[in-house]
PDB file of N, CA and C in Angstrom:
ATOM      1  N   MET A  12       0.873  -1.205  -0.038  1.00  0.00           N
ATOM      2  CA  MET A  12       0.026   0.052  -0.085  1.00  0.00           C
ATOM      3  C   MET A  12       0.846   1.245  -0.080  1.00  0.00           C
ATOM      4  N   GLU A  13       0.556   2.144  -0.797  1.00  0.00           N
ATOM      5  CA  GLU A  13       1.404   3.356  -1.010  1.00  0.00           C
ATOM      6  C   GLU A  13       0.950   4.470  -0.262  1.00  0.00           C
ATOM      7  N   GLN A  14       2.051   5.183   0.377  1.00  0.00           N
ATOM      8  CA  GLN A  14       1.818   6.350   1.278  1.00  0.00           C
ATOM      9  C   GLN A  14       1.286   7.522   0.396  1.00  0.00           C
ATOM     10  N   PHE A  15       0.496   8.350   0.896  1.00  0.00           N
ATOM     11  CA  PHE A  15       0.221   9.509   0.227  1.00  0.00           C
ATOM     12  C   PHE A  15       0.211  10.796   1.220  1.00  0.00           C
ATOM     13  N   ARG A  16      -0.089  11.942   0.614  1.00  0.00           N
ATOM     14  CA  ARG A  16      -0.070  13.155   1.442  1.00  0.00           C
ATOM     15  C   ARG A  16      -1.223  13.994   1.275  1.00  0.00           C
ATOM     16  N   ILE A  17      -1.772  14.519   2.288  1.00  0.00           N
ATOM     17  CA  ILE A  17      -2.922  15.398   2.294  1.00  0.00           C
ATOM     18  C   ILE A  17      -2.676  16.704   3.003  1.00  0.00           C
ATOM     19  N   GLU A  18      -3.425  17.728   2.667  1.00  0.00           N
ATOM     20  CA  GLU A  18      -3.131  19.001   3.193  1.00  0.00           C
ATOM     21  C   GLU A  18      -4.403  19.295   3.992  1.00  0.00           C
ATOM     22  N   VAL A  19      -4.386  19.750   5.092  1.00  0.00           N
ATOM     23  CA  VAL A  19      -5.633  20.048   6.058  1.00  0.00           C
ATOM     24  C   VAL A  19      -5.587  21.592   6.380  1.00  0.00           C
ATOM     25  N   ALA A  20      -6.514  22.267   6.185  1.00  0.00           N
ATOM     26  CA  ALA A  20      -6.596  23.642   6.537  1.00  0.00           C
ATOM     27  C   ALA A  20      -7.279  23.749   7.780  1.00  0.00           C
ATOM     28  N   ILE A  21      -6.519  24.403   8.829  1.00  0.00           N
ATOM     29  CA  ILE A  21      -6.923  24.623  10.055  1.00  0.00           C
ATOM     30  C   ILE A  21      -6.769  25.981  10.482  1.00  0.00           C
ATOM     31  N   GLU A  22      -7.784  26.709  10.848  1.00  0.00           N
ATOM     32  CA  GLU A  22      -7.770  28.207  11.069  1.00  0.00           C
ATOM     33  C   GLU A  22      -6.984  28.961   9.972  1.00  0.00           C
ATOM     34  N   ASN A  23      -7.333  28.677   8.746  1.00  0.00           N
ATOM     35  CA  ASN A  23      -6.708  29.381   7.606  1.00  0.00           C
ATOM     36  C   ASN A  23      -5.283  29.169   7.487  1.00  0.00           C
ATOM     37  N   GLN A  24      -4.790  28.086   7.962  1.00  0.00           N
ATOM     38  CA  GLN A  24      -3.400  27.597   7.811  1.00  0.00           C
ATOM     39  C   GLN A  24      -3.380  26.185   7.345  1.00  0.00           C
ATOM     40  N   GLY A  25      -2.675  26.010   6.324  1.00  0.00           N
ATOM     41  CA  GLY A  25      -2.491  24.618   5.722  1.00  0.00           C
ATOM     42  C   GLY A  25      -1.336  23.662   6.473  1.00  0.00           C
ATOM     43  N   ARG A  26      -1.765  22.635   6.788  1.00  0.00           N
ATOM     44  CA  ARG A  26      -0.777  21.820   7.213  1.00  0.00           C
ATOM     45  C   ARG A  26      -0.740  20.444   6.505  1.00  0.00           C
ATOM     46  N   PHE A  27       0.263  19.847   6.344  1.00  0.00           N
ATOM     47  CA  PHE A  27       0.472  18.552   5.490  1.00  0.00           C
ATOM     48  C   PHE A  27       0.730  17.345   6.546  1.00  0.00           C
ATOM     49  N   TYR A  28       0.064  16.342   6.158  1.00  0.00           N
ATOM     50  CA  TYR A  28       0.207  14.989   6.870  1.00  0.00           C
ATOM     51  C   TYR A  28       0.510  13.868   5.842  1.00  0.00           C
ATOM     52  N   ASP A  29       1.482  13.030   6.176  1.00  0.00           N
ATOM     53  CA  ASP A  29       1.546  11.890   5.287  1.00  0.00           C
ATOM     54  C   ASP A  29       0.841  10.702   5.884  1.00  0.00           C
ATOM     55  N   ILE A  30       0.251  10.000   5.027  1.00  0.00           N
ATOM     56  CA  ILE A  30      -0.759   9.019   5.461  1.00  0.00           C
ATOM     57  C   ILE A  30      -0.370   7.618   4.713  1.00  0.00           C
ATOM     58  N   ARG A  31      -0.185   6.610   5.532  1.00  0.00           N
ATOM     59  CA  ARG A  31       0.118   5.241   5.212  1.00  0.00           C
ATOM     60  C   ARG A  31      -0.981   4.398   5.563  1.00  0.00           C
ATOM     61  N   PRO A  32      -1.534   3.780   4.480  1.00  0.00           N
ATOM     62  CA  PRO A  32      -2.630   2.794   4.660  1.00  0.00           C
ATOM     63  C   PRO A  32      -2.002   1.576   5.324  1.00  0.00           C
ATOM     64  N   LEU A  33      -2.670   0.983   6.292  1.00  0.00           N
ATOM     65  CA  LEU A  33      -2.373  -0.096   7.017  1.00  0.00           C
ATOM     66  C   LEU A  33      -3.188  -1.423   6.853  1.00  0.00           C
ATOM     67  N   GLY A  34      -4.243  -1.112   5.984  1.00  0.00           N
ATOM     68  CA  GLY A  34      -5.242  -2.187   5.666  1.00  0.00           C
ATOM     69  C   GLY A  34      -6.483  -2.049   6.574  1.00  0.00           C
ATOM     70  N   ASN A  35      -7.547  -2.636   6.104  1.00  0.00           N
ATOM     71  CA  ASN A  35      -8.849  -2.683   6.878  1.00  0.00           C
ATOM     72  C   ASN A  35      -9.212  -1.187   7.388  1.00  0.00           C
ATOM     73  N   ALA A  36      -9.092  -0.247   6.529  1.00  0.00           N
ATOM     74  CA  ALA A  36      -9.562   1.271   6.672  1.00  0.00           C
ATOM     75  C   ALA A  36      -8.786   1.826   7.853  1.00  0.00           C
ATOM     76  N   ARG A  37      -7.674   1.407   8.095  1.00  0.00           N
ATOM     77  CA  ARG A  37      -6.684   1.832   9.214  1.00  0.00           C
ATOM     78  C   ARG A  37      -5.582   2.542   8.507  1.00  0.00           C
ATOM     79  N   TYR A  38      -5.162   3.828   9.132  1.00  0.00           N
ATOM     80  CA  TYR A  38      -4.284   4.449   8.415  1.00  0.00           C
ATOM     81  C   TYR A  38      -3.256   5.183   9.496  1.00  0.00           C
ATOM     82  N   GLU A  39      -2.015   5.211   9.211  1.00  0.00           N
ATOM     83  CA  GLU A  39      -0.941   5.747  10.145  1.00  0.00           C
ATOM     84  C   GLU A  39      -0.842   7.394   9.595  1.00  0.00           C
ATOM     85  N   ILE A  40      -0.732   8.218  10.630  1.00  0.00           N
ATOM     86  CA  ILE A  40      -0.513   9.601  10.344  1.00  0.00           C
ATOM     87  C   ILE A  40       0.799  10.000  10.684  1.00  0.00           C
ATOM     88  N   SER A  41       1.442  10.733   9.900  1.00  0.00           N
ATOM     89  CA  SER A  41       2.748  11.204  10.266  1.00  0.00           C
ATOM     90  C   SER A  41       2.869  12.712   9.918  1.00  0.00           C
ATOM     91  N   GLU A  42       3.623  13.454  10.665  1.00  0.00           N
ATOM     92  CA  GLU A  42       3.866  14.932  10.181  1.00  0.00           C
ATOM     93  C   GLU A  42       5.419  15.124  10.496  1.00  0.00           C
ATOM     94  N   ASN A  43       6.001  15.716   9.477  1.00  0.00           N
ATOM     95  CA  ASN A  43       7.337  16.029   9.532  1.00  0.00           C
ATOM     96  C   ASN A  43       8.244  14.742   9.761  1.00  0.00           C
ATOM     97  N   GLY A  44       7.843  13.619   9.179  1.00  0.00           N
ATOM     98  CA  GLY A  44       8.540  12.472   9.320  1.00  0.00           C
ATOM     99  C   GLY A  44       8.311  11.655  10.668  1.00  0.00           C
ATOM    100  N   GLU A  45       7.538  12.145  11.603  1.00  0.00           N
ATOM    101  CA  GLU A  45       7.135  11.596  12.866  1.00  0.00           C
ATOM    102  C   GLU A  45       5.810  11.063  12.967  1.00  0.00           C
ATOM    103  N   VAL A  46       5.584   9.797  13.331  1.00  0.00           N
ATOM    104  CA  VAL A  46       4.270   9.209  13.405  1.00  0.00           C
ATOM    105  C   VAL A  46       3.532   9.842  14.630  1.00  0.00           C
ATOM    106  N   ILE A  47       2.423  10.366  14.272  1.00  0.00           N
ATOM    107  CA  ILE A  47       1.549  10.995  15.599  1.00  0.00           C
ATOM    108  C   ILE A  47       0.446  10.193  15.902  1.00  0.00           C
ATOM    109  N   GLY A  48       0.111   9.105  15.209  1.00  0.00           N
ATOM    110  CA  GLY A  48      -0.935   8.211  15.570  1.00  0.00           C
ATOM    111  C   GLY A  48      -1.595   7.530  14.575  1.00  0.00           C
ATOM    112  N   THR A  49      -2.597   6.860  14.725  1.00  0.00           N
ATOM    113  CA  THR A  49      -3.418   6.174  13.549  1.00  0.00           C
ATOM    114  C   THR A  49      -4.893   6.361  13.746  1.00  0.00           C
ATOM    115  N   ILE A  50      -5.505   6.230  12.842  1.00  0.00           N
ATOM    116  CA  ILE A  50      -6.835   6.348  12.578  1.00  0.00           C
ATOM    117  C   ILE A  50      -7.509   5.224  11.923  1.00  0.00           C
ATOM    118  N   GLN A  51      -8.734   4.727  12.566  1.00  0.00           N
ATOM    119  CA  GLN A  51      -9.551   3.656  11.914  1.00  0.00           C
ATOM    120  C   GLN A  51     -10.827   4.317  11.462  1.00  0.00           C
ATOM    121  N   LEU A  52     -11.059   4.136  10.155  1.00  0.00           N
ATOM    122  CA  LEU A  52     -12.304   4.669   9.671  1.00  0.00           C
ATOM    123  C   LEU A  52     -13.411   3.663   9.590  1.00  0.00           C
ATOM    124  N   ASP A  53     -14.655   3.962   9.737  1.00  0.00           N
ATOM    125  CA  ASP A  53     -15.723   3.185   9.689  1.00  0.00           C
ATOM    126  C   ASP A  53     -16.191   3.315   8.310  1.00  0.00           C
ATOM    127  N   GLU A  54     -16.193   2.195   7.410  1.00  0.00           N
ATOM    128  CA  GLU A  54     -16.702   2.220   6.095  1.00  0.00           C
ATOM    129  C   GLU A  54     -18.106   2.351   6.016  1.00  0.00           C
ATOM    130  N   ARG A  55     -18.883   1.874   7.062  1.00  0.00           N
ATOM    131  CA  ARG A  55     -20.366   2.214   6.991  1.00  0.00           C
ATOM    132  C   ARG A  55     -20.960   3.506   7.370  1.00  0.00           C
ATOM    133  N   ASP A  56     -20.221   4.069   8.342  1.00  0.00           N
ATOM    134  CA  ASP A  56     -20.648   5.392   8.894  1.00  0.00           C
ATOM    135  C   ASP A  56     -19.418   6.318   8.670  1.00  0.00           C
ATOM    136  N   HIS A  57     -19.418   7.108   7.632  1.00  0.00           N
ATOM    137  CA  HIS A  57     -18.196   7.930   7.328  1.00  0.00           C
ATOM    138  C   HIS A  57     -18.045   8.995   8.254  1.00  0.00           C
ATOM    139  N   ALA A  58     -19.040   9.290   9.106  1.00  0.00           N
ATOM    140  CA  ALA A  58     -18.769  10.372  10.124  1.00  0.00           C
ATOM    141  C   ALA A  58     -18.104   9.806  11.330  1.00  0.00           C
ATOM    142  N   ARG A  59     -17.857   8.634  11.435  1.00  0.00           N
ATOM    143  CA  ARG A  59     -17.206   7.984  12.628  1.00  0.00           C
ATOM    144  C   ARG A  59     -15.881   7.490  12.259  1.00  0.00           C
ATOM    145  N   CYS A  60     -15.069   7.747  13.327  1.00  0.00           N
ATOM    146  CA  CYS A  60     -13.641   7.209  13.203  1.00  0.00           C
ATOM    147  C   CYS A  60     -13.217   7.038  14.647  1.00  0.00           C
ATOM    148  N   GLU A  61     -12.205   6.154  14.646  1.00  0.00           N
ATOM    149  CA  GLU A  61     -11.504   5.977  15.946  1.00  0.00           C
ATOM    150  C   GLU A  61     -10.031   6.217  15.834  1.00  0.00           C
ATOM    151  N   SER A  62      -9.299   6.825  16.832  1.00  0.00           N
ATOM    152  CA  SER A  62      -7.960   7.132  16.670  1.00  0.00           C
ATOM    153  C   SER A  62      -7.232   6.396  17.870  1.00  0.00           C
ATOM    154  N   GLN A  63      -5.923   6.049  17.625  1.00  0.00           N
ATOM    155  CA  GLN A  63      -5.129   5.354  18.642  1.00  0.00           C
ATOM    156  C   GLN A  63      -3.859   6.112  18.825  1.00  0.00           C
ATOM    157  N   GLY A  64      -3.397   6.597  19.939  1.00  0.00           N
ATOM    158  CA  GLY A  64      -2.170   7.275  20.251  1.00  0.00           C
ATOM    159  C   GLY A  64      -2.108   8.516  19.430  1.00  0.00           C
ATOM    160  N   CYS A  65      -3.157   9.066  18.970  1.00  0.00           N
ATOM    161  CA  CYS A  65      -3.181  10.349  18.245  1.00  0.00           C
ATOM    162  C   CYS A  65      -2.927  11.577  18.971  1.00  0.00           C
ATOM    163  N   GLU A  66      -2.027  12.495  18.465  1.00  0.00           N
ATOM    164  CA  GLU A  66      -1.727  13.714  19.055  1.00  0.00           C
ATOM    165  C   GLU A  66      -2.449  14.844  18.506  1.00  0.00           C
ATOM    166  N   LEU A  67      -3.537  14.635  17.664  1.00  0.00           N
ATOM    167  CA  LEU A  67      -4.231  15.684  17.099  1.00  0.00           C
ATOM    168  C   LEU A  67      -5.489  16.009  17.863  1.00  0.00           C
ATOM    169  N   ASP A  68      -6.001  17.225  17.869  1.00  0.00           N
ATOM    170  CA  ASP A  68      -7.259  17.510  18.454  1.00  0.00           C
ATOM    171  C   ASP A  68      -8.377  17.153  17.599  1.00  0.00           C
ATOM    172  N   LEU A  69      -9.624  17.036  18.213  1.00  0.00           N
ATOM    173  CA  LEU A  69     -10.675  16.544  17.372  1.00  0.00           C
ATOM    174  C   LEU A  69     -10.925  17.293  16.055  1.00  0.00           C
ATOM    175  N   PRO A  70     -11.066  18.663  15.906  1.00  0.00           N
ATOM    176  CA  PRO A  70     -11.247  19.240  14.712  1.00  0.00           C
ATOM    177  C   PRO A  70     -10.219  18.729  13.588  1.00  0.00           C
ATOM    178  N   VAL A  71      -8.935  18.804  14.018  1.00  0.00           N
ATOM    179  CA  VAL A  71      -7.874  18.334  12.993  1.00  0.00           C
ATOM    180  C   VAL A  71      -8.106  16.838  12.590  1.00  0.00           C
ATOM    181  N   LEU A  72      -8.415  16.005  13.562  1.00  0.00           N
ATOM    182  CA  LEU A  72      -8.655  14.677  13.307  1.00  0.00           C
ATOM    183  C   LEU A  72      -9.660  14.559  12.297  1.00  0.00           C
ATOM    184  N   HIS A  73     -10.834  15.166  12.515  1.00  0.00           N
ATOM    185  CA  HIS A  73     -11.952  15.027  11.513  1.00  0.00           C
ATOM    186  C   HIS A  73     -11.616  15.562  10.213  1.00  0.00           C
ATOM    187  N   ALA A  74     -10.656  16.726  10.115  1.00  0.00           N
ATOM    188  CA  ALA A  74     -10.286  17.110   8.833  1.00  0.00           C
ATOM    189  C   ALA A  74      -9.336  16.101   8.136  1.00  0.00           C
ATOM    190  N   VAL A  75      -8.496  15.478   8.910  1.00  0.00           N
ATOM    191  CA  VAL A  75      -7.644  14.407   8.252  1.00  0.00           C
ATOM    192  C   VAL A  75      -8.592  13.328   7.771  1.00  0.00           C
ATOM    193  N   ARG A  76      -9.516  12.742   8.534  1.00  0.00           N
ATOM    194  CA  ARG A  76     -10.555  11.699   8.217  1.00  0.00           C
ATOM    195  C   ARG A  76     -11.118  12.162   6.891  1.00  0.00           C
ATOM    196  N   GLU A  77     -11.586  13.393   6.696  1.00  0.00           N
ATOM    197  CA  GLU A  77     -12.298  13.795   5.426  1.00  0.00           C
ATOM    198  C   GLU A  77     -11.088  13.818   4.287  1.00  0.00           C
ATOM    199  N   GLY A  78     -10.045  14.243   4.533  1.00  0.00           N
ATOM    200  CA  GLY A  78      -9.030  14.265   3.562  1.00  0.00           C
ATOM    201  C   GLY A  78      -8.710  12.811   3.118  1.00  0.00           C
ATOM    202  N   ILE A  79      -8.537  11.896   4.001  1.00  0.00           N
ATOM    203  CA  ILE A  79      -8.246  10.500   3.627  1.00  0.00           C
ATOM    204  C   ILE A  79      -9.418   9.808   2.761  1.00  0.00           C
ATOM    205  N   GLN A  80     -10.619  10.125   3.109  1.00  0.00           N
ATOM    206  CA  GLN A  80     -11.939   9.890   2.458  1.00  0.00           C
ATOM    207  C   GLN A  80     -11.857  10.469   1.113  1.00  0.00           C
ATOM    208  N   ALA A  81     -11.591  11.562   0.980  1.00  0.00           N
ATOM    209  CA  ALA A  81     -11.582  12.276  -0.355  1.00  0.00           C
ATOM    210  C   ALA A  81     -10.382  11.772  -1.213  1.00  0.00           C
ATOM    211  N   TYR A  82      -9.288  11.422  -0.772  1.00  0.00           N
ATOM    212  CA  TYR A  82      -8.158  10.850  -1.430  1.00  0.00           C
ATOM    213  C   TYR A  82      -8.610   9.438  -1.941  1.00  0.00           C
ATOM    214  N   GLU A  83      -9.277   8.656  -1.026  1.00  0.00           N
ATOM    215  CA  GLU A  83      -9.674   7.246  -1.384  1.00  0.00           C
ATOM    216  C   GLU A  83     -10.814   7.168  -2.282  1.00  0.00           C
ATOM    217  N   GLY A  84     -11.511   8.351  -2.593  1.00  0.00           N
ATOM    218  CA  GLY A  84     -12.665   8.442  -3.359  1.00  0.00           C
ATOM    219  C   GLY A  84     -14.047   7.858  -2.723  1.00  0.00           C
ATOM    220  N   TRP A  85     -14.030   7.975  -1.436  1.00  0.00           N
ATOM    221  CA  TRP A  85     -15.249   7.634  -0.798  1.00  0.00           C
ATOM    222  C   TRP A  85     -16.465   8.447  -0.999  1.00  0.00           C
ATOM    223  N   ASP A  86     -17.679   8.003  -1.222  1.00  0.00           N
ATOM    224  CA  ASP A  86     -18.852   8.790  -1.539  1.00  0.00           C
ATOM    225  C   ASP A  86     -19.577   8.725  -0.105  1.00  0.00           C
ATOM    226  N   GLU A  87     -19.918   9.733   0.333  1.00  0.00           N
ATOM    227  CA  GLU A  87     -20.713   9.880   1.692  1.00  0.00           C
ATOM    228  C   GLU A  87     -22.057   8.996   1.694  1.00  0.00           C
ATOM    229  N   ALA A  88     -22.712   8.888   0.559  1.00  0.00           N
ATOM    230  CA  ALA A  88     -23.833   8.154   0.572  1.00  0.00           C
ATOM    231  C   ALA A  88     -23.552   6.612   0.445  1.00  0.00           C
ATOM    232  N   ILE A  89     -22.724   6.154  -0.500  1.00  0.00           N
ATOM    233  CA  ILE A  89     -22.621   4.901  -0.757  1.00  0.00           C
ATOM    234  C   ILE A  89     -21.281   4.054  -0.440  1.00  0.00           C
ATOM    235  N   GLY A  90     -20.437   4.803   0.270  1.00  0.00           N
ATOM    236  CA  GLY A  90     -19.195   3.968   0.523  1.00  0.00           C
ATOM    237  C   GLY A  90     -18.191   4.401  -0.556  1.00  0.00           C
ATOM    238  N   HIS A  91     -17.390   3.535  -0.827  1.00  0.00           N
ATOM    239  CA  HIS A  91     -16.250   3.805  -1.810  1.00  0.00           C
ATOM    240  C   HIS A  91     -16.825   4.036  -3.141  1.00  0.00           C
ATOM    241  N   ALA A  92     -16.239   4.814  -3.862  1.00  0.00           N
ATOM    242  CA  ALA A  92     -16.702   5.184  -5.184  1.00  0.00           C
ATOM    243  C   ALA A  92     -16.217   4.098  -6.227  1.00  0.00           C
TER     244      ALA A  92
END
């Protein structure tokens, strides 16, 4: 699985995160080469996610979730595009 990069806008400032798919809708989040946590997405309920050891606050975590879903081509109504 190939790593990708997303940009998240928080308070009018863009931040970049490297995302590495781990399988089963689980992703490792890194910033500046340092792993800052993992996120598990719910493929049935796209508004729901779980994080483990994540150093991001909730608004940033949700923005990262949305960035991953957009990159992966998820459709809010039907799951993966």
